[in-house]
Short mmCIF file of C-alpha atoms in Angstrom, two decimals:
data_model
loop_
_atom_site.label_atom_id
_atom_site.label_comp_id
_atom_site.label_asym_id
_atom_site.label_seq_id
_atom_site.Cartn_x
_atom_site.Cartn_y
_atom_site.Cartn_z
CA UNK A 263 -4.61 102.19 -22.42
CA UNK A 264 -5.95 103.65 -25.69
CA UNK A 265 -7.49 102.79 -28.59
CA UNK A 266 -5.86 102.25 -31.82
CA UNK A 267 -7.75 100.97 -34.24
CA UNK A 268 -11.86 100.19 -34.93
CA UNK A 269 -12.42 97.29 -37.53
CA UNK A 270 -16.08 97.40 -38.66
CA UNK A 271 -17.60 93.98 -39.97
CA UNK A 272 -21.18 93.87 -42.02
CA UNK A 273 -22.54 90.43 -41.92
CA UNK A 274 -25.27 89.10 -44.11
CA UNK A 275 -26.05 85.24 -43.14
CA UNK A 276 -28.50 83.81 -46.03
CA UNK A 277 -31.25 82.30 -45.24
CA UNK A 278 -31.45 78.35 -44.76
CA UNK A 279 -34.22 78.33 -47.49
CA UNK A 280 -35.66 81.10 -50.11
CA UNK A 281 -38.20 83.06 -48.48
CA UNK A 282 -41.73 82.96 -50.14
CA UNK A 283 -42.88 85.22 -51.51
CA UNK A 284 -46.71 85.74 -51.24
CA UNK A 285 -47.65 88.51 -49.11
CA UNK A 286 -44.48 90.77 -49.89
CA UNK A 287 -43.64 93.35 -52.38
CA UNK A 288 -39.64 92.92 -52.76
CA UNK A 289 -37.39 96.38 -52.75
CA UNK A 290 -34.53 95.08 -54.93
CA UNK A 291 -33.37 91.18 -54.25
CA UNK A 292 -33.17 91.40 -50.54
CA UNK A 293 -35.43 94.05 -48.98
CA UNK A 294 -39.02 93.36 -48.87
CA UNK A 295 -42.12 95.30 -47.31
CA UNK A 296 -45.44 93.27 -46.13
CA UNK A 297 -48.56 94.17 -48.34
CA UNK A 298 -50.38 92.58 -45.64
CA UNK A 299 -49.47 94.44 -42.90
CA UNK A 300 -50.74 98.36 -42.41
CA UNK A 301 -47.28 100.46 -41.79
CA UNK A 302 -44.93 97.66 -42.72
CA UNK A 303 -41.40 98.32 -42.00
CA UNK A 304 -38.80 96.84 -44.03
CA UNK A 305 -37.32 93.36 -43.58
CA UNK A 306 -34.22 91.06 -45.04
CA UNK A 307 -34.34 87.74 -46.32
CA UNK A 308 -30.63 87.55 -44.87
CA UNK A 309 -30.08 88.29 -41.12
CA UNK A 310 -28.04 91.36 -40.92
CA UNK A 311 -25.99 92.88 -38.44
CA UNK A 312 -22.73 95.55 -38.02
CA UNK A 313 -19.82 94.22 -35.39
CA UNK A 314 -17.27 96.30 -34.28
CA UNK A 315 -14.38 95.38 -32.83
CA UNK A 316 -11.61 98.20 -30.68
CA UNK A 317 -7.86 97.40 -30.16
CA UNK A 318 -5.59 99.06 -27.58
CA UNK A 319 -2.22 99.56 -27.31
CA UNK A 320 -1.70 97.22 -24.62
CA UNK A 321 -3.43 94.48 -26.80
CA UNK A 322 -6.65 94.22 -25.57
CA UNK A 323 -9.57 94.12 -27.94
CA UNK A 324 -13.52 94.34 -27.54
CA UNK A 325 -16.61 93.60 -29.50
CA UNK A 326 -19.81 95.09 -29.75
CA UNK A 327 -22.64 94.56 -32.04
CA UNK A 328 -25.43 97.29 -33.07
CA UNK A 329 -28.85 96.59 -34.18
CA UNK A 330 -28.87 96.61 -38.13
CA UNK A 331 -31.32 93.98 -39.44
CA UNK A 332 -31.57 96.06 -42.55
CA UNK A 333 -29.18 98.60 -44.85
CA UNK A 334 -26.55 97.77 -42.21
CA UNK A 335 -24.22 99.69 -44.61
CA UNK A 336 -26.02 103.12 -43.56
CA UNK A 337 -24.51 101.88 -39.98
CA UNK A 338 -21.57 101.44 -40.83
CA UNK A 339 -20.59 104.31 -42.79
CA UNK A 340 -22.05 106.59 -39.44
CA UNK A 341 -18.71 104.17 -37.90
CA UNK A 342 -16.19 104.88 -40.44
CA UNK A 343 -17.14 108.71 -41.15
CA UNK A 344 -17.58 109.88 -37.79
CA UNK A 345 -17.98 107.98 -35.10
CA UNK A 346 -14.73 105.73 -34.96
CA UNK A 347 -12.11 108.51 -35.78
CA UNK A 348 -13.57 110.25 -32.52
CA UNK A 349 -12.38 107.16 -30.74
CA UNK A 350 -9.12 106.53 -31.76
CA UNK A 351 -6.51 107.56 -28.82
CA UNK A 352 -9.19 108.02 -26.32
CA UNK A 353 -9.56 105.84 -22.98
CA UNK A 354 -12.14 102.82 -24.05
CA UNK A 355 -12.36 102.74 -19.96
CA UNK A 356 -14.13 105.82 -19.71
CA UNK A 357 -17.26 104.70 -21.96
CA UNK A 358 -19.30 107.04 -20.16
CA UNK A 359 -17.11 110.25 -21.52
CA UNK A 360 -17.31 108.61 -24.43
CA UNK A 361 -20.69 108.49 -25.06
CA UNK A 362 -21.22 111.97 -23.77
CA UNK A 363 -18.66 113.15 -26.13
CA UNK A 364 -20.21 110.85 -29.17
CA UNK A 365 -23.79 111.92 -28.64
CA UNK A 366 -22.44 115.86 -28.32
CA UNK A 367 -21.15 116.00 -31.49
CA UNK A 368 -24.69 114.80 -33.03
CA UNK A 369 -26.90 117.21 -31.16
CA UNK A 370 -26.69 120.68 -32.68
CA UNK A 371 -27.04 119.08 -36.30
CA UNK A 372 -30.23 117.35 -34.93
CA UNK A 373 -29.21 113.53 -35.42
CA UNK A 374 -29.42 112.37 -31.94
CA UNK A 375 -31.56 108.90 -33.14
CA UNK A 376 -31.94 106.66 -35.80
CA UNK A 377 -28.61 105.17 -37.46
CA UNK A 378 -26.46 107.39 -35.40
CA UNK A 379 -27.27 106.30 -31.83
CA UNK A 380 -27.08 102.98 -33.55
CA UNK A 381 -23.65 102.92 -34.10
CA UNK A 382 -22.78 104.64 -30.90
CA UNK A 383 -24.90 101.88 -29.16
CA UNK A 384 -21.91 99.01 -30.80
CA UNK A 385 -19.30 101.19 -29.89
CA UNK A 386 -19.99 101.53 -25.98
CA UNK A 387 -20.76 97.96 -25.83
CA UNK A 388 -17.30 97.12 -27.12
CA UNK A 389 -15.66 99.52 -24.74
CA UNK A 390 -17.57 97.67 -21.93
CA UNK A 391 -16.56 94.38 -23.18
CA UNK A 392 -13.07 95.65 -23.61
CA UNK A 393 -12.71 97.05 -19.88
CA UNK A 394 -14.22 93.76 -18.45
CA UNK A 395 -11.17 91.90 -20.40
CA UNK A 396 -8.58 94.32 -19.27
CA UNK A 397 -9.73 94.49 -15.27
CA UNK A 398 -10.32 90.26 -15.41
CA UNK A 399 -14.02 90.83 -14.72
CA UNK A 400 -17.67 90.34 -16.24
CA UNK A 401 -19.67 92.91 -17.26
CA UNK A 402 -22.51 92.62 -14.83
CA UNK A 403 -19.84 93.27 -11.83
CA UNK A 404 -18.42 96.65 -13.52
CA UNK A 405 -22.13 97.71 -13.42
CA UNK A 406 -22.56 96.97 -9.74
CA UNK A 407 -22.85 93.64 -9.35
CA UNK A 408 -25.94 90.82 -10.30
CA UNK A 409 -29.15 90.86 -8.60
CA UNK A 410 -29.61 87.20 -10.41
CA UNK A 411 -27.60 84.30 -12.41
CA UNK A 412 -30.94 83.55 -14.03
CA UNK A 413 -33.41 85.24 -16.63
CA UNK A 414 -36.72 84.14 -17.16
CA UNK A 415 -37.63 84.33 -20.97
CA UNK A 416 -40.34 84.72 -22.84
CA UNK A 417 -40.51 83.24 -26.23
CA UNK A 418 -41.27 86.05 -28.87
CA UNK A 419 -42.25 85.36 -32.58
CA UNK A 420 -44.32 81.96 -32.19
CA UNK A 421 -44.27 79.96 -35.51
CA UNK A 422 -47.50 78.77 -37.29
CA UNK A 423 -49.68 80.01 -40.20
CA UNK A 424 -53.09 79.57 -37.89
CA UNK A 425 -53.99 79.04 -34.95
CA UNK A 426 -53.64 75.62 -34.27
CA UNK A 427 -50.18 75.59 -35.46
CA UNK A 428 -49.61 78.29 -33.15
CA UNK A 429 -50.72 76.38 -30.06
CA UNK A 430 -49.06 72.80 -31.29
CA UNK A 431 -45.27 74.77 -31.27
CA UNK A 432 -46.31 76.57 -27.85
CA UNK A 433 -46.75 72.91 -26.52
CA UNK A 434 -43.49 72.49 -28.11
CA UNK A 435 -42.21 75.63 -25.70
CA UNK A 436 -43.75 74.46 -22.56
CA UNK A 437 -41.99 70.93 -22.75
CA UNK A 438 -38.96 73.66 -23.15
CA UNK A 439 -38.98 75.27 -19.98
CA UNK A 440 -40.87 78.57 -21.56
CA UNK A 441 -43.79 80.08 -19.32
CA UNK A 442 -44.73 82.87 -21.61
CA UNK A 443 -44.85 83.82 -24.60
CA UNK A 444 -45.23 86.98 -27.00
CA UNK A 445 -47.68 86.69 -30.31
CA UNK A 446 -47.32 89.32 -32.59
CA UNK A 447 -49.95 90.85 -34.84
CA UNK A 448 -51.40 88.17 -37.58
CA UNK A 449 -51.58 90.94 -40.04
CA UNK A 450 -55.16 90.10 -40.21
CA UNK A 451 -56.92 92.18 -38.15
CA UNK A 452 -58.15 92.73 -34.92
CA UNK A 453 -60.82 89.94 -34.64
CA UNK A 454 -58.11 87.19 -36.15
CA UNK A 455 -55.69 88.68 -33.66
CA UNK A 456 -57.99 88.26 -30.66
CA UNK A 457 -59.09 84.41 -31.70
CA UNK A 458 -55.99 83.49 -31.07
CA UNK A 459 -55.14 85.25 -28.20
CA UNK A 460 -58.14 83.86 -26.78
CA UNK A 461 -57.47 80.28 -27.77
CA UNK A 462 -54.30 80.30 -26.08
CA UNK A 463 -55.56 81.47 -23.02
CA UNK A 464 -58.22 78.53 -23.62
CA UNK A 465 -56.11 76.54 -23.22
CA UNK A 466 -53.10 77.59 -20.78
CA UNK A 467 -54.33 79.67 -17.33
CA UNK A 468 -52.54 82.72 -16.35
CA UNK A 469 -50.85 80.55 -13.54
CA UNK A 470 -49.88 78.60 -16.32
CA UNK A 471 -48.34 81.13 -18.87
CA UNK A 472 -47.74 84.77 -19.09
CA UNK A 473 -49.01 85.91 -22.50
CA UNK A 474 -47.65 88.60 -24.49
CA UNK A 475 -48.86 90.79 -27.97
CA UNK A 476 -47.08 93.11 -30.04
CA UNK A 477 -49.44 95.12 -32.36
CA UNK A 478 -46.09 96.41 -33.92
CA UNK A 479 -47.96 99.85 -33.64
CA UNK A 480 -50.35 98.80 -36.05
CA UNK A 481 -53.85 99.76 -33.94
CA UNK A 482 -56.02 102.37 -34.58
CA UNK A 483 -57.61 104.29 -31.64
CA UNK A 484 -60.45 101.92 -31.75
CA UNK A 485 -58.47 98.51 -32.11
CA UNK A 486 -56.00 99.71 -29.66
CA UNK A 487 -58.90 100.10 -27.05
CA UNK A 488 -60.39 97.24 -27.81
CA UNK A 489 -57.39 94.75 -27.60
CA UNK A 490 -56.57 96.21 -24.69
CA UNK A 491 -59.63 95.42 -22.90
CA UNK A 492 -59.65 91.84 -24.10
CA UNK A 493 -56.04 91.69 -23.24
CA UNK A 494 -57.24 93.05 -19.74
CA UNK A 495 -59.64 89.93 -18.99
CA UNK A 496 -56.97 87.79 -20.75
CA UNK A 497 -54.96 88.22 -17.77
CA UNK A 498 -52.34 89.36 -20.38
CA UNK A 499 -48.50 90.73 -18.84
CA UNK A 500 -48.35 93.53 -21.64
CA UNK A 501 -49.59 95.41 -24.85
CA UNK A 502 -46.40 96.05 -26.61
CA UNK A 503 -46.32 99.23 -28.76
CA UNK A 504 -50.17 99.20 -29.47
CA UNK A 505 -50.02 102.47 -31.55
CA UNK A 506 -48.10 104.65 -34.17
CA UNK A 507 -44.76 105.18 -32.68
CA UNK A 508 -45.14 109.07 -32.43
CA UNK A 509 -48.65 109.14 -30.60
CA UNK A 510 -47.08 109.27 -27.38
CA UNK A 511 -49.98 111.13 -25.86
CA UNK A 512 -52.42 108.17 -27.38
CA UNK A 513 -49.98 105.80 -25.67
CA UNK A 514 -50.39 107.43 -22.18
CA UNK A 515 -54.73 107.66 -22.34
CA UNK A 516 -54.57 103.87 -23.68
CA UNK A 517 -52.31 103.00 -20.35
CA UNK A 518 -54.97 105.02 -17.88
CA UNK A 519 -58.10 103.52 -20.01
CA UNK A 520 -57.22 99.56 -19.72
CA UNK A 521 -56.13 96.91 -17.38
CA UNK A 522 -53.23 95.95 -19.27
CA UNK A 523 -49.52 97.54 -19.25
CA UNK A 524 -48.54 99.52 -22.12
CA UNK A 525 -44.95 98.42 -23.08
CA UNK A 526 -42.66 100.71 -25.31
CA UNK A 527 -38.63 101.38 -26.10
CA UNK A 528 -37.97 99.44 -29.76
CA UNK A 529 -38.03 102.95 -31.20
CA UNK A 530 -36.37 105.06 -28.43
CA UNK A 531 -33.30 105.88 -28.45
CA UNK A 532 -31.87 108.27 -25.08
CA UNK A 533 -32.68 108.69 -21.70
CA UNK A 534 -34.02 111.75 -22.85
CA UNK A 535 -36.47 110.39 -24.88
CA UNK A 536 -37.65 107.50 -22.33
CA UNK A 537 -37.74 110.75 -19.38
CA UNK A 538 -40.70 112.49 -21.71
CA UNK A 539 -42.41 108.50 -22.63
CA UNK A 540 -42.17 107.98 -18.45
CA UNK A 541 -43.18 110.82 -17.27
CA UNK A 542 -46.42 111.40 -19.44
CA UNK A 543 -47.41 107.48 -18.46
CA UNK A 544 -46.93 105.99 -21.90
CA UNK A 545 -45.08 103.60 -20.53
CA UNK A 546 -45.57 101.25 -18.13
CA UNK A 547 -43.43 98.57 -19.44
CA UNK A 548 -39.77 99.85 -20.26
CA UNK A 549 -38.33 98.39 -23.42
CA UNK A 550 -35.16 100.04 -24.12
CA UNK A 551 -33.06 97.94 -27.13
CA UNK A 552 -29.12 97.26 -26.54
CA UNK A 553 -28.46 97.66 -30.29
CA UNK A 554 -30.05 100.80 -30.35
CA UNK A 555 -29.25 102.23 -26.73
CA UNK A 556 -25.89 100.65 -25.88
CA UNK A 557 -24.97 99.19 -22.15
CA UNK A 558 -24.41 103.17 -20.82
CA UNK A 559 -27.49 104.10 -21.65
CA UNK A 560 -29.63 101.37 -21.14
CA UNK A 561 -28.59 101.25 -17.57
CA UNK A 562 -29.62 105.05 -17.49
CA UNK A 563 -32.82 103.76 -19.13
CA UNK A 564 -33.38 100.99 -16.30
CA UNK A 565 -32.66 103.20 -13.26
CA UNK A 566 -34.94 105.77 -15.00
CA UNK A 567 -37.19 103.06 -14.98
CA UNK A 568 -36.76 102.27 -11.23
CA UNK A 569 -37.43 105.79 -10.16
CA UNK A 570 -41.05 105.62 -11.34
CA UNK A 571 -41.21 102.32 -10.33
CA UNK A 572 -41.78 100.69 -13.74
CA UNK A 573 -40.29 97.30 -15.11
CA UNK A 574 -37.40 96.88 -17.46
CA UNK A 575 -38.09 94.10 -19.99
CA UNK A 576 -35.64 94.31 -22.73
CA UNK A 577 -36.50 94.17 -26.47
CA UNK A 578 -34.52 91.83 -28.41
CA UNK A 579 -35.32 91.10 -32.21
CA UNK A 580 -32.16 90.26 -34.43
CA UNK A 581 -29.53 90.37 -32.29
CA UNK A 582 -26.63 87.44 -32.23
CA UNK A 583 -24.11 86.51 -29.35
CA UNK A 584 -22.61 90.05 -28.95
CA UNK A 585 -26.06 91.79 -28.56
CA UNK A 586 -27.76 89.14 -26.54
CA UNK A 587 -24.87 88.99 -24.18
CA UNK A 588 -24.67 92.60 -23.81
CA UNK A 589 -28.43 92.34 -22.99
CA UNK A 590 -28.07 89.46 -20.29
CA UNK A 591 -25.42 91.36 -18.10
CA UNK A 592 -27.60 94.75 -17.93
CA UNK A 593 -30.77 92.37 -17.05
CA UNK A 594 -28.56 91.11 -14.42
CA UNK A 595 -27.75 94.09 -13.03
CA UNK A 596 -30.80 95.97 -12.38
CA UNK A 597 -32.91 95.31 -9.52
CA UNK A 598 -36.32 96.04 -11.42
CA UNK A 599 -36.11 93.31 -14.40
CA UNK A 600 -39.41 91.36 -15.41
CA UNK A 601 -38.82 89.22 -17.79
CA UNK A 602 -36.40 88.34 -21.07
CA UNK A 603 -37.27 88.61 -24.94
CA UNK A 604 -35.65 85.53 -26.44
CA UNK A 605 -35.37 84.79 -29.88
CA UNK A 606 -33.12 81.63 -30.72
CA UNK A 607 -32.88 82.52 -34.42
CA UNK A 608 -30.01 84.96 -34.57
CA UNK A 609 -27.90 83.04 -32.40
CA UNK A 610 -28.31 79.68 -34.35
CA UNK A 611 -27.62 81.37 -37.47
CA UNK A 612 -23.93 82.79 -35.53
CA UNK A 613 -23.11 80.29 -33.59
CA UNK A 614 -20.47 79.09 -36.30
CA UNK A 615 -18.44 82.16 -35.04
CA UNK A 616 -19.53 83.44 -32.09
CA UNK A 617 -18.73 81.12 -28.91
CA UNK A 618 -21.28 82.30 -25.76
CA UNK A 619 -21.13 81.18 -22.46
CA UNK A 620 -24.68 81.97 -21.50
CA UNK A 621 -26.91 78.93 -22.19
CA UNK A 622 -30.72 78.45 -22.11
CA UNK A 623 -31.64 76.04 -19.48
CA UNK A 624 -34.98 75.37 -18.58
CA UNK A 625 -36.51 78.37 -19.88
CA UNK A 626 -34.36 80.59 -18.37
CA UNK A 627 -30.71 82.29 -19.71
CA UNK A 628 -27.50 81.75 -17.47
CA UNK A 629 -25.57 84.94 -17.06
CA UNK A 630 -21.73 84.53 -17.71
CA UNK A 631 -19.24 84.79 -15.42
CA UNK A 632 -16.21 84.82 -18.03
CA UNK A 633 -14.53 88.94 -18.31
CA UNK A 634 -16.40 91.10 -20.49
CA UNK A 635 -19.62 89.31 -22.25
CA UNK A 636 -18.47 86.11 -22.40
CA UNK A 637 -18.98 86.30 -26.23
CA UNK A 638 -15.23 84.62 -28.14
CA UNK A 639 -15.65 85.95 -31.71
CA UNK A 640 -13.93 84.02 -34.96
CA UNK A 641 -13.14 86.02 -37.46
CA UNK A 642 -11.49 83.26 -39.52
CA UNK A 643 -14.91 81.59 -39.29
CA UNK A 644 -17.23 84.72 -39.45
CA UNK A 645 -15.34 85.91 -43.07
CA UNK A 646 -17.66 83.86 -45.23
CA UNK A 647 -20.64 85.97 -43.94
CA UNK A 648 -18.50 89.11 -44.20
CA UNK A 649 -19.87 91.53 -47.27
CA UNK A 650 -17.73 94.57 -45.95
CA UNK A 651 -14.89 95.53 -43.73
CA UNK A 652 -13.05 98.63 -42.55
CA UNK A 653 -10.08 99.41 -40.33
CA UNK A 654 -10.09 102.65 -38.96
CA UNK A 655 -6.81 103.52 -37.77
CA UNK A 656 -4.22 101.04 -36.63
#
């Protein structure tokens, strides 16, 4: 079996209403930075992504889906340029090879992160889905076999302007099946940040619900220390990416100074990178993303993990069905998983074309047994949403 073609798909999905815009300086009609925010990154009004999608000569096809909530075009010309002419004739069975071979040809010019890993990261996922279709089996069995048929989630990104908004939709969550959830930074500050934090935990017992908080690395020193301690006595699960993302040696005296574990892996890329994070105890939470690290990799990352006896907790932000699926079978498949990142918005917004088999029941996300992800993509129905696409070979 080899692979004859790579069709690349951007997809831009408006937004069910205009977003506001107080608080935002707007790059152009859909980019926008937060004025509020110290070291804002960029966001869409639309939700963005990059699919890929490899056929064989036997027939067989597979999808994967990279992280690319903004420029997605940057992406996808990495895909067309570079990435998918490497592919074309090679075995999408030996995604391992692959990847090796993809991430070689990056590392003497330097580009071994950022956009490039990216679009590596869609391509091995598609590979994987693509050998689960062709041997009959799911993902999570070509990877060893599932230590669970269950995830426990966490709900990230909790609605509400204040704080009692906050608390009314966690209510809401509860009634759900949720028993934790992630707050990220207000924006406001650090004593804003900590009212609320404390008003949850008011209100719901650690017995009752894991809490979460994502400073987005927005701390200083100072704030970073001092969060942290009130996170400590908060009983909180983790302190996600407290500080700038290159102060890795802050990262590692913040995790020996406070109760609380430091989680990182949004911005990281390779094993490589997580081996210097883990060894210098910056991490004690491991975050790795599948749109930025692939399924190859990101088991790497997790058995990394295991070695120094750390958690995997995955971080999910935009991804749809492809990505979240992806996501679910590694989980699945590694004995040290703590707990899920789920954010329903992305999938809502694609579940016009993309069919999944997991489901959320209770709180918790069924793994699929159906070959490959379990992920049936339309591409009669996702063309609306299509801005761009390219066939490379075939």
């Amino acid at each position: 079996m080899k692979i004859t073609a790579v069709d690349i798909y951007i997809v831009k999905i408006p937004p069910a209403r205009p977003v506001q815009p107080g608080g935002k300086r707007f790059l152009g009609a859909d980019y926008y930075v937060s004025d509020s925010n110290r070291r804002s990154c960029v966001y869409s009004v639309n939700a963005e992504t990059v699919f890929v999608k490899l056929s064989t000569d036997e027939g067989v096809n597979g999808w994967g889906e990279l992280l690319a909530p903004t420029h997605p075009e940057i992406a996808a010309t990495v895909l067309k340029t570079h990435l998918a002419p490497l592919l074309l004739g090679a075995r999408p069975l030996d995604q391992q090879v692959l990847w090796d071979r993809m991430l070689d040809t990056l590392r003497e010019r330097g580009y071994t992160g950022g956009y490039l890993v990216d679009a590596m990261a869609g391509l091995d996922i598609a590979c994987w889905d693509l050998k689960g279709k062709a041997l009959g089996l799911p993902v999570y069995a070509l990877l060893g076999g599932r230590y669970r048929d269950k995830l426990r989630c966490y709900c990230s990104s909790v609605p509400g302007g204040s704080v009692e908004e906050k608390l009314e939709h966690i209510a809401r969550l509860r009634e759900e099946g949720f028993q934790g959830v992630k707050i990220h930074t207000f924006g406001r500050g650090k004593a804003s940040d900590l009212k609320l934090l404390q008003a949850i935990r008011e209100r719901y017992g650690p017995d009752e619900l894991d809490l979460m908080y994502d400073a987005h690395g927005k701390c200083t020193h100072s704030e970073a220390y001092g969060i942290g301690r009130a996170l400590g006595e908060l009983d909180a699960l983790f302190f996600e990416s407290p500080l700038t993302f290159e102060d890795r040696d802050g990262h590692s005296r913040l995790a020996e100074a406070i109760d609380t574990a430091v989680a990182v892996g949004e911005p990281l890329r390779t094993i490589y990178t997580f081996k210097e994070w883990i060894a210098s105890g910056a991490i004690e939470v491991v975050q790795p993303d599948m749109g930025r690290n692939g399924i190859t990799e990101m088991m790497r990352i997790g058995h990394l993990a295991e070695a120094f006896h750390l958690p995997f907790a995955p971080h999910l932000s935009a991804h749809q069905g492809i990505g979240h699926a992806a996501s679910i079978h590694v989980s699945a498949a590694l004995s040290n998983f703590m707990i899920y990142e789920y954010q329903p918005n992305a999938l809502r917004v694609s579940a016009d074309y993309a069919q999944v088999q997991f489901r959320l029941e209770n709180g918790h996300l069924t793994v699929p047994d159906a070959p490959g992800l379990g992920v049936t993509m339309d591409e009669t129905a996702m063309r609306r949403f299509v801005t761009a696409h390219e066939r490379v070979g075939g």
